[in-house]
Amino acid sequence: MKRRIIRCTKTDRSERKIKITTNLVNDIKFHREWQEHNKGILGDRYHHDLDLVLCREDGNFMPKSSLFNAFSRILQRCDLPSLPIHSLRHTCAVLLLESGADMKFVQEQLGHGSIQITSDVYAHISGKIQKSNIDRFEKFTEEIFE
């Protein structure tokens, strides 16, 4: 019996369009050029039919363990504690919020079913966000009374 390797998304909301930075678009284009180069070199030995973004040099599946192990090595080199790879999702959400993104945008990026879920998980995380909010409020109120 053949095992199905590529599965459907976890929920219907998991399949969505999200906004990404110009830098990420450029990185993906560069990666795609590298893949095209490999396709040219490997010819029929390249797994063209899979059309994967994250794959081995020959276009074949990359085991999850390879990705997890690479992440672990990066953390070690940076002298950071061991973290689950899912923590990158949380880091991105916090950085978005700290940069000034509104909660609705973060909710849509993460694919949460409601803004309440996003707010419950992330609203209290960063003192930097609280400081930024109170600083904006202070500036606003100072301008009112000038």
Tab-separated table of N, CA and C in Angstrom:
chain	number	residue	atom	x	y	z
A	1	MET	N	0.842	-1.182	0.000
A	1	MET	CA	0.000	0.000	0.000
A	1	MET	C	0.885	1.242	0.000
A	2	LYS	N	0.581	2.172	-0.868
A	2	LYS	CA	1.352	3.402	-1.000
A	2	LYS	C	0.892	4.435	0.022
A	3	ARG	N	1.867	5.043	0.725
A	3	ARG	CA	1.561	6.090	1.704
A	3	ARG	C	1.411	7.427	1.018
A	4	ARG	N	0.418	8.182	1.421
A	4	ARG	CA	0.236	9.523	0.880
A	4	ARG	C	1.156	10.468	1.644
A	5	ILE	N	2.049	11.144	0.935
A	5	ILE	CA	3.041	11.993	1.580
A	5	ILE	C	2.545	13.422	1.691
A	6	ILE	N	1.932	13.939	0.666
A	6	ILE	CA	1.408	15.303	0.697
A	6	ILE	C	-0.053	15.225	1.098
A	7	ARG	N	-0.375	15.931	2.165
A	7	ARG	CA	-1.737	15.885	2.701
A	7	ARG	C	-2.440	17.218	2.478
A	8	CYS	N	-3.739	17.199	2.687
A	8	CYS	CA	-4.523	18.433	2.631
A	8	CYS	C	-4.141	19.305	3.818
A	9	THR	N	-4.497	20.568	3.731
A	9	THR	CA	-4.228	21.480	4.831
A	9	THR	C	-5.054	21.083	6.055
A	10	LYS	N	-4.608	21.554	7.207
A	10	LYS	CA	-5.243	21.211	8.486
A	10	LYS	C	-6.716	21.632	8.514
A	11	THR	N	-7.004	22.854	8.054
A	11	THR	CA	-8.385	23.353	7.990
A	11	THR	C	-8.572	24.073	6.662
A	12	ASP	N	-9.802	24.410	6.344
A	12	ASP	CA	-10.079	25.168	5.115
A	12	ASP	C	-9.383	26.536	5.152
A	13	ARG	N	-9.309	27.155	6.356
A	13	ARG	CA	-8.678	28.467	6.495
A	13	ARG	C	-7.157	28.390	6.330
A	14	SER	N	-6.601	27.180	6.412
A	14	SER	CA	-5.151	27.037	6.280
A	14	SER	C	-4.691	27.387	4.867
A	15	GLU	N	-5.547	27.159	3.906
A	15	GLU	CA	-5.217	27.482	2.523
A	15	GLU	C	-5.702	28.894	2.241
A	16	ARG	N	-4.757	29.833	2.202
A	16	ARG	CA	-5.117	31.236	2.050
A	16	ARG	C	-3.964	31.995	1.418
A	17	LYS	N	-4.258	33.192	0.972
A	17	LYS	CA	-3.218	34.085	0.468
A	17	LYS	C	-2.794	34.989	1.609
A	18	ILE	N	-1.481	35.167	1.756
A	18	ILE	CA	-0.970	36.060	2.786
A	18	ILE	C	-0.028	37.062	2.141
A	19	LYS	N	0.180	38.148	2.815
A	19	LYS	CA	1.131	39.163	2.357
A	19	LYS	C	2.522	38.767	2.835
A	20	ILE	N	3.507	38.945	1.966
A	20	ILE	CA	4.898	38.699	2.351
A	20	ILE	C	5.745	39.897	1.938
A	21	THR	N	6.899	40.024	2.572
A	21	THR	CA	7.750	41.174	2.304
A	21	THR	C	8.430	41.060	0.943
A	22	THR	N	8.853	42.186	0.423
A	22	THR	CA	9.604	42.224	-0.834
A	22	THR	C	10.895	41.422	-0.701
A	23	ASN	N	11.544	41.518	0.463
A	23	ASN	CA	12.771	40.747	0.680
A	23	ASN	C	12.518	39.252	0.565
A	24	LEU	N	11.401	38.773	1.123
A	24	LEU	CA	11.085	37.354	1.027
A	24	LEU	C	10.786	36.963	-0.418
A	25	VAL	N	10.073	37.820	-1.130
A	25	VAL	CA	9.798	37.552	-2.557
A	25	VAL	C	11.120	37.406	-3.307
A	26	ASN	N	12.066	38.305	-3.057
A	26	ASN	CA	13.362	38.240	-3.729
A	26	ASN	C	14.118	36.971	-3.350
A	27	ASP	N	14.055	36.585	-2.077
A	27	ASP	CA	14.714	35.342	-1.642
A	27	ASP	C	14.112	34.133	-2.351
A	28	ILE	N	12.789	34.118	-2.483
A	28	ILE	CA	12.123	32.992	-3.151
A	28	ILE	C	12.488	32.960	-4.630
A	29	LYS	N	12.574	34.126	-5.264
A	29	LYS	CA	12.985	34.177	-6.674
A	29	LYS	C	14.405	33.644	-6.844
A	30	PHE	N	15.298	34.049	-5.942
A	30	PHE	CA	16.685	33.570	-5.995
A	30	PHE	C	16.718	32.056	-5.810
A	31	HIS	N	15.942	31.554	-4.866
A	31	HIS	CA	15.862	30.106	-4.613
A	31	HIS	C	15.320	29.379	-5.845
A	32	ARG	N	14.324	29.959	-6.473
A	32	ARG	CA	13.730	29.354	-7.672
A	32	ARG	C	14.761	29.277	-8.802
A	33	GLU	N	15.584	30.326	-8.953
A	33	GLU	CA	16.649	30.307	-9.965
A	33	GLU	C	17.641	29.185	-9.673
A	34	TRP	N	17.970	29.006	-8.396
A	34	TRP	CA	18.881	27.927	-7.992
A	34	TRP	C	18.278	26.571	-8.336
A	35	GLN	N	16.965	26.436	-8.094
A	35	GLN	CA	16.285	25.184	-8.430
A	35	GLN	C	16.290	24.947	-9.945
A	36	GLU	N	16.030	25.994	-10.716
A	36	GLU	CA	16.039	25.862	-12.173
A	36	GLU	C	17.412	25.425	-12.670
A	37	HIS	N	18.453	25.962	-12.036
A	37	HIS	CA	19.830	25.569	-12.366
A	37	HIS	C	20.016	24.070	-12.102
A	38	ASN	N	19.550	23.610	-10.953
A	38	ASN	CA	19.655	22.183	-10.617
A	38	ASN	C	18.857	21.323	-11.587
A	39	LYS	N	17.688	21.801	-11.982
A	39	LYS	CA	16.880	21.055	-12.942
A	39	LYS	C	17.645	20.868	-14.244
A	40	GLY	N	18.319	21.951	-14.681
A	40	GLY	CA	19.092	21.877	-15.919
A	40	GLY	C	20.241	20.892	-15.830
A	41	ILE	N	20.905	20.874	-14.710
A	41	ILE	CA	22.043	19.965	-14.519
A	41	ILE	C	21.582	18.513	-14.395
A	42	LEU	N	20.523	18.278	-13.608
A	42	LEU	CA	20.081	16.911	-13.322
A	42	LEU	C	19.154	16.331	-14.382
A	43	GLY	N	18.532	17.189	-15.175
A	43	GLY	CA	17.655	16.699	-16.243
A	43	GLY	C	16.562	15.794	-15.734
A	44	ASP	N	16.499	14.571	-16.290
A	44	ASP	CA	15.445	13.615	-15.934
A	44	ASP	C	15.564	13.100	-14.507
A	45	ARG	N	16.722	13.263	-13.901
A	45	ARG	CA	16.900	12.794	-12.516
A	45	ARG	C	16.276	13.763	-11.506
A	46	TYR	N	15.883	14.962	-11.962
A	46	TYR	CA	15.225	15.931	-11.082
A	46	TYR	C	13.753	15.567	-10.976
A	47	HIS	N	13.186	15.658	-9.794
A	47	HIS	CA	11.788	15.307	-9.560
A	47	HIS	C	10.880	16.482	-9.936
A	48	HIS	N	10.750	16.710	-11.256
A	48	HIS	CA	9.980	17.843	-11.793
A	48	HIS	C	8.516	17.802	-11.370
A	49	ASP	N	7.954	16.609	-11.306
A	49	ASP	CA	6.525	16.461	-11.069
A	49	ASP	C	6.090	16.974	-9.694
A	50	LEU	N	6.997	17.049	-8.741
A	50	LEU	CA	6.634	17.460	-7.390
A	50	LEU	C	6.508	18.976	-7.258
A	51	ASP	N	7.331	19.730	-7.972
A	51	ASP	CA	7.310	21.203	-7.953
A	51	ASP	C	7.282	21.766	-6.528
A	52	LEU	N	8.200	21.270	-5.699
A	52	LEU	CA	8.278	21.694	-4.300
A	52	LEU	C	9.187	22.912	-4.152
A	53	VAL	N	8.883	23.756	-3.207
A	53	VAL	CA	9.732	24.900	-2.897
A	53	VAL	C	10.833	24.472	-1.941
A	54	LEU	N	10.458	23.756	-0.897
A	54	LEU	CA	11.407	23.295	0.103
A	54	LEU	C	11.687	21.820	-0.168
A	55	CYS	N	12.839	21.557	-0.789
A	55	CYS	CA	13.138	20.191	-1.205
A	55	CYS	C	14.648	19.966	-1.228
A	56	ARG	N	15.024	18.741	-1.520
A	56	ARG	CA	16.435	18.424	-1.702
A	56	ARG	C	16.901	18.982	-3.046
A	57	GLU	N	18.208	18.929	-3.279
A	57	GLU	CA	18.764	19.502	-4.515
A	57	GLU	C	18.201	18.855	-5.775
A	58	ASP	N	17.750	17.597	-5.652
A	58	ASP	CA	17.195	16.903	-6.813
A	58	ASP	C	15.683	17.051	-6.931
A	59	GLY	N	15.096	17.956	-6.106
A	59	GLY	CA	13.660	18.198	-6.176
A	59	GLY	C	12.827	17.213	-5.381
A	60	ASN	N	13.463	16.252	-4.739
A	60	ASN	CA	12.736	15.250	-3.967
A	60	ASN	C	12.351	15.798	-2.599
A	61	PHE	N	11.483	15.069	-1.918
A	61	PHE	CA	11.030	15.476	-0.590
A	61	PHE	C	12.192	15.641	0.375
A	62	MET	N	12.071	16.653	1.224
A	62	MET	CA	13.013	16.824	2.321
A	62	MET	C	12.313	16.305	3.570
A	63	PRO	N	12.936	15.356	4.259
A	63	PRO	CA	12.290	14.857	5.483
A	63	PRO	C	12.145	15.971	6.516
A	64	LYS	N	11.066	15.911	7.298
A	64	LYS	CA	10.859	16.899	8.348
A	64	LYS	C	12.071	16.960	9.271
A	65	SER	N	12.664	15.815	9.525
A	65	SER	CA	13.804	15.765	10.442
A	65	SER	C	14.958	16.630	9.945
A	66	SER	N	15.155	16.728	8.636
A	66	SER	CA	16.227	17.572	8.095
A	66	SER	C	15.992	19.036	8.429
A	67	LEU	N	14.758	19.465	8.293
A	67	LEU	CA	14.402	20.850	8.604
A	67	LEU	C	14.553	21.113	10.100
A	68	PHE	N	14.043	20.198	10.917
A	68	PHE	CA	14.134	20.357	12.367
A	68	PHE	C	15.587	20.359	12.834
A	69	ASN	N	16.392	19.469	12.267
A	69	ASN	CA	17.810	19.399	12.645
A	69	ASN	C	18.555	20.671	12.238
A	70	ALA	N	18.252	21.205	11.067
A	70	ALA	CA	18.895	22.448	10.617
A	70	ALA	C	18.515	23.593	11.558
A	71	PHE	N	17.256	23.645	11.955
A	71	PHE	CA	16.802	24.679	12.883
A	71	PHE	C	17.537	24.553	14.220
A	72	SER	N	17.686	23.328	14.696
A	72	SER	CA	18.411	23.087	15.961
A	72	SER	C	19.854	23.554	15.866
A	73	ARG	N	20.508	23.277	14.735
A	73	ARG	CA	21.905	23.704	14.554
A	73	ARG	C	22.018	25.224	14.535
A	74	ILE	N	21.066	25.896	13.902
A	74	ILE	CA	21.076	27.368	13.861
A	74	ILE	C	20.933	27.923	15.275
A	75	LEU	N	20.028	27.364	16.052
A	75	LEU	CA	19.840	27.816	17.435
A	75	LEU	C	21.129	27.623	18.241
A	76	GLN	N	21.778	26.480	18.064
A	76	GLN	CA	23.027	26.221	18.783
A	76	GLN	C	24.104	27.229	18.403
A	77	ARG	N	24.248	27.491	17.094
A	77	ARG	CA	25.260	28.452	16.634
A	77	ARG	C	25.009	29.852	17.187
A	78	CYS	N	23.750	30.186	17.389
A	78	CYS	CA	23.377	31.506	17.915
A	78	CYS	C	23.334	31.508	19.438
A	79	ASP	N	23.705	30.391	20.040
A	79	ASP	CA	23.706	30.246	21.492
A	79	ASP	C	22.319	30.515	22.081
A	80	LEU	N	21.310	29.976	21.413
A	80	LEU	CA	19.929	30.101	21.872
A	80	LEU	C	19.446	28.752	22.395
A	81	PRO	N	18.472	28.769	23.295
A	81	PRO	CA	17.955	27.503	23.821
A	81	PRO	C	17.203	26.727	22.744
A	82	SER	N	17.059	25.444	22.960
A	82	SER	CA	16.306	24.603	22.051
A	82	SER	C	14.850	25.056	22.023
A	83	LEU	N	14.302	25.186	20.825
A	83	LEU	CA	12.916	25.634	20.651
A	83	LEU	C	12.241	24.772	19.595
A	84	PRO	N	10.931	24.588	19.696
A	84	PRO	CA	10.228	23.905	18.602
A	84	PRO	C	10.179	24.828	17.388
A	85	ILE	N	10.189	24.266	16.210
A	85	ILE	CA	10.195	25.080	14.995
A	85	ILE	C	8.931	25.931	14.903
A	86	HIS	N	7.851	25.490	15.533
A	86	HIS	CA	6.597	26.255	15.542
A	86	HIS	C	6.782	27.613	16.221
A	87	SER	N	7.826	27.745	17.028
A	87	SER	CA	8.075	29.026	17.702
A	87	SER	C	8.375	30.135	16.696
A	88	LEU	N	8.789	29.776	15.480
A	88	LEU	CA	9.013	30.790	14.440
A	88	LEU	C	7.705	31.505	14.090
A	89	ARG	N	6.625	30.777	14.114
A	89	ARG	CA	5.300	31.372	13.847
A	89	ARG	C	4.967	32.408	14.918
A	90	HIS	N	5.209	32.041	16.175
A	90	HIS	CA	4.938	32.968	17.278
A	90	HIS	C	5.871	34.180	17.216
A	91	THR	N	7.123	33.936	16.890
A	91	THR	CA	8.086	35.035	16.773
A	91	THR	C	7.634	36.012	15.701
A	92	CYS	N	7.203	35.499	14.572
A	92	CYS	CA	6.728	36.357	13.484
A	92	CYS	C	5.533	37.187	13.937
A	93	ALA	N	4.592	36.559	14.632
A	93	ALA	CA	3.405	37.288	15.100
A	93	ALA	C	3.795	38.413	16.052
A	94	VAL	N	4.698	38.133	16.995
A	94	VAL	CA	5.122	39.156	17.950
A	94	VAL	C	5.854	40.287	17.232
A	95	LEU	N	6.732	39.940	16.296
A	95	LEU	CA	7.462	40.979	15.556
A	95	LEU	C	6.510	41.836	14.726
A	96	LEU	N	5.509	41.217	14.133
A	96	LEU	CA	4.503	41.992	13.394
A	96	LEU	C	3.822	42.988	14.316
A	97	LEU	N	3.403	42.510	15.478
A	97	LEU	CA	2.724	43.394	16.431
A	97	LEU	C	3.655	44.496	16.913
A	98	GLU	N	4.899	44.148	17.221
A	98	GLU	CA	5.858	45.150	17.691
A	98	GLU	C	6.169	46.191	16.616
A	99	SER	N	6.059	45.784	15.357
A	99	SER	CA	6.334	46.733	14.272
A	99	SER	C	5.160	47.671	14.019
A	100	GLY	N	4.041	47.406	14.696
A	100	GLY	CA	2.885	48.278	14.541
A	100	GLY	C	1.737	47.671	13.752
A	101	ALA	N	1.883	46.421	13.314
A	101	ALA	CA	0.782	45.782	12.587
A	101	ALA	C	-0.425	45.665	13.512
A	102	ASP	N	-1.612	45.837	12.955
A	102	ASP	CA	-2.783	45.715	13.815
A	102	ASP	C	-3.170	44.248	13.981
A	103	MET	N	-3.930	44.001	15.029
A	103	MET	CA	-4.301	42.636	15.415
A	103	MET	C	-5.053	41.911	14.294
A	104	LYS	N	-5.904	42.625	13.539
A	104	LYS	CA	-6.672	42.013	12.451
A	104	LYS	C	-5.742	41.472	11.369
A	105	PHE	N	-4.707	42.251	11.026
A	105	PHE	CA	-3.739	41.804	10.021
A	105	PHE	C	-3.026	40.541	10.502
A	106	VAL	N	-2.591	40.541	11.751
A	106	VAL	CA	-1.887	39.377	12.312
A	106	VAL	C	-2.816	38.162	12.315
A	107	GLN	N	-4.074	38.369	12.683
A	107	GLN	CA	-5.052	37.274	12.666
A	107	GLN	C	-5.144	36.650	11.277
A	108	GLU	N	-5.239	37.494	10.249
A	108	GLU	CA	-5.367	36.992	8.874
A	108	GLU	C	-4.096	36.279	8.425
A	109	GLN	N	-2.939	36.819	8.801
A	109	GLN	CA	-1.669	36.177	8.431
A	109	GLN	C	-1.565	34.786	9.060
A	110	LEU	N	-1.992	34.669	10.314
A	110	LEU	CA	-1.889	33.400	11.035
A	110	LEU	C	-3.007	32.431	10.669
A	111	GLY	N	-4.099	32.946	10.121
A	111	GLY	CA	-5.223	32.094	9.758
A	111	GLY	C	-6.105	31.727	10.931
A	112	HIS	N	-6.057	32.521	11.996
A	112	HIS	CA	-6.942	32.257	13.125
A	112	HIS	C	-8.388	32.497	12.729
A	113	GLY	N	-9.292	31.693	13.279
A	113	GLY	CA	-10.709	31.798	12.952
A	113	GLY	C	-11.347	33.080	13.443
A	114	SER	N	-10.787	33.665	14.494
A	114	SER	CA	-11.352	34.916	15.011
A	114	SER	C	-10.232	35.782	15.565
A	115	ILE	N	-10.501	37.074	15.605
A	115	ILE	CA	-9.523	38.009	16.153
A	115	ILE	C	-9.356	37.781	17.657
A	116	GLN	N	-10.387	37.226	18.292
A	116	GLN	CA	-10.319	36.949	19.732
A	116	GLN	C	-9.206	35.954	20.049
A	117	ILE	N	-9.054	34.937	19.217
A	117	ILE	CA	-7.987	33.943	19.420
A	117	ILE	C	-6.635	34.640	19.367
A	118	THR	N	-6.423	35.442	18.330
A	118	THR	CA	-5.149	36.150	18.170
A	118	THR	C	-4.900	37.079	19.343
A	119	SER	N	-5.924	37.813	19.718
A	119	SER	CA	-5.797	38.764	20.813
A	119	SER	C	-5.487	38.057	22.124
A	120	ASP	N	-6.172	36.957	22.386
A	120	ASP	CA	-5.932	36.211	23.627
A	120	ASP	C	-4.496	35.701	23.707
A	121	VAL	N	-3.952	35.254	22.577
A	121	VAL	CA	-2.611	34.678	22.575
A	121	VAL	C	-1.523	35.746	22.598
A	122	TYR	N	-1.717	36.855	21.862
A	122	TYR	CA	-0.604	37.772	21.620
A	122	TYR	C	-0.690	39.154	22.257
A	123	ALA	N	-1.852	39.586	22.674
A	123	ALA	CA	-1.983	40.967	23.143
A	123	ALA	C	-1.098	41.284	24.342
A	124	HIS	N	-0.886	40.342	25.213
A	124	HIS	CA	-0.137	40.604	26.443
A	124	HIS	C	1.354	40.284	26.343
A	125	ILE	N	1.805	39.781	25.210
A	125	ILE	CA	3.158	39.239	25.115
A	125	ILE	C	4.254	40.280	25.242
A	126	SER	N	4.106	41.414	24.632
A	126	SER	CA	5.245	42.313	24.528
A	126	SER	C	5.073	43.619	25.285
A	127	GLY	N	5.992	43.869	26.210
A	127	GLY	CA	6.028	45.147	26.899
A	127	GLY	C	6.331	46.270	25.932
A	128	LYS	N	7.041	45.940	24.855
A	128	LYS	CA	7.379	46.934	23.835
A	128	LYS	C	6.101	47.484	23.182
A	129	ILE	N	5.130	46.593	22.965
A	129	ILE	CA	3.857	47.017	22.374
A	129	ILE	C	3.131	47.949	23.342
A	130	GLN	N	3.106	47.569	24.609
A	130	GLN	CA	2.436	48.404	25.606
A	130	GLN	C	3.089	49.778	25.684
A	131	LYS	N	4.415	49.822	25.693
A	131	LYS	CA	5.130	51.100	25.764
A	131	LYS	C	4.822	51.945	24.535
A	132	SER	N	4.833	51.319	23.367
A	132	SER	CA	4.537	52.038	22.131
A	132	SER	C	3.133	52.626	22.167
A	133	ASN	N	2.173	51.841	22.644
A	133	ASN	CA	0.785	52.317	22.719
A	133	ASN	C	0.648	53.494	23.680
A	134	ILE	N	1.272	53.401	24.833
A	134	ILE	CA	1.141	54.490	25.801
A	134	ILE	C	1.889	55.733	25.325
A	135	ASP	N	3.012	55.532	24.630
A	135	ASP	CA	3.748	56.672	24.066
A	135	ASP	C	2.906	57.391	23.010
A	136	ARG	N	2.225	56.632	22.147
A	136	ARG	CA	1.358	57.239	21.132
A	136	ARG	C	0.206	57.991	21.794
A	137	PHE	N	-0.366	57.381	22.819
A	137	PHE	CA	-1.464	58.030	23.537
A	137	PHE	C	-0.984	59.320	24.189
A	138	GLU	N	0.184	59.275	24.804
A	138	GLU	CA	0.721	60.474	25.454
A	138	GLU	C	0.957	61.587	24.438
A	139	LYS	N	1.550	61.225	23.296
A	139	LYS	CA	1.804	62.222	22.249
A	139	LYS	C	0.481	62.814	21.749
A	140	PHE	N	-0.502	61.972	21.562
A	140	PHE	CA	-1.812	62.414	21.098
A	140	PHE	C	-2.434	63.402	22.083
A	141	THR	N	-2.421	63.035	23.366
A	141	THR	CA	-3.044	63.912	24.357
A	141	THR	C	-2.271	65.211	24.537
A	142	GLU	N	-0.954	65.191	24.388
A	142	GLU	CA	-0.166	66.425	24.473
A	142	GLU	C	-0.540	67.378	23.347
A	143	GLU	N	-0.786	66.818	22.161
A	143	GLU	CA	-1.151	67.651	21.016
A	143	GLU	C	-2.528	68.274	21.196
A	144	ILE	N	-3.416	67.589	21.885
A	144	ILE	CA	-4.770	68.108	22.136
A	144	ILE	C	-4.681	69.382	22.975
A	145	PHE	N	-3.801	69.372	23.975
A	145	PHE	CA	-3.745	70.468	24.932
A	145	PHE	C	-2.712	71.530	24.597
A	146	GLU	N	-2.103	71.437	23.426
A	146	GLU	CA	-1.117	72.471	23.035
A	146	GLU	C	-1.784	73.738	22.586
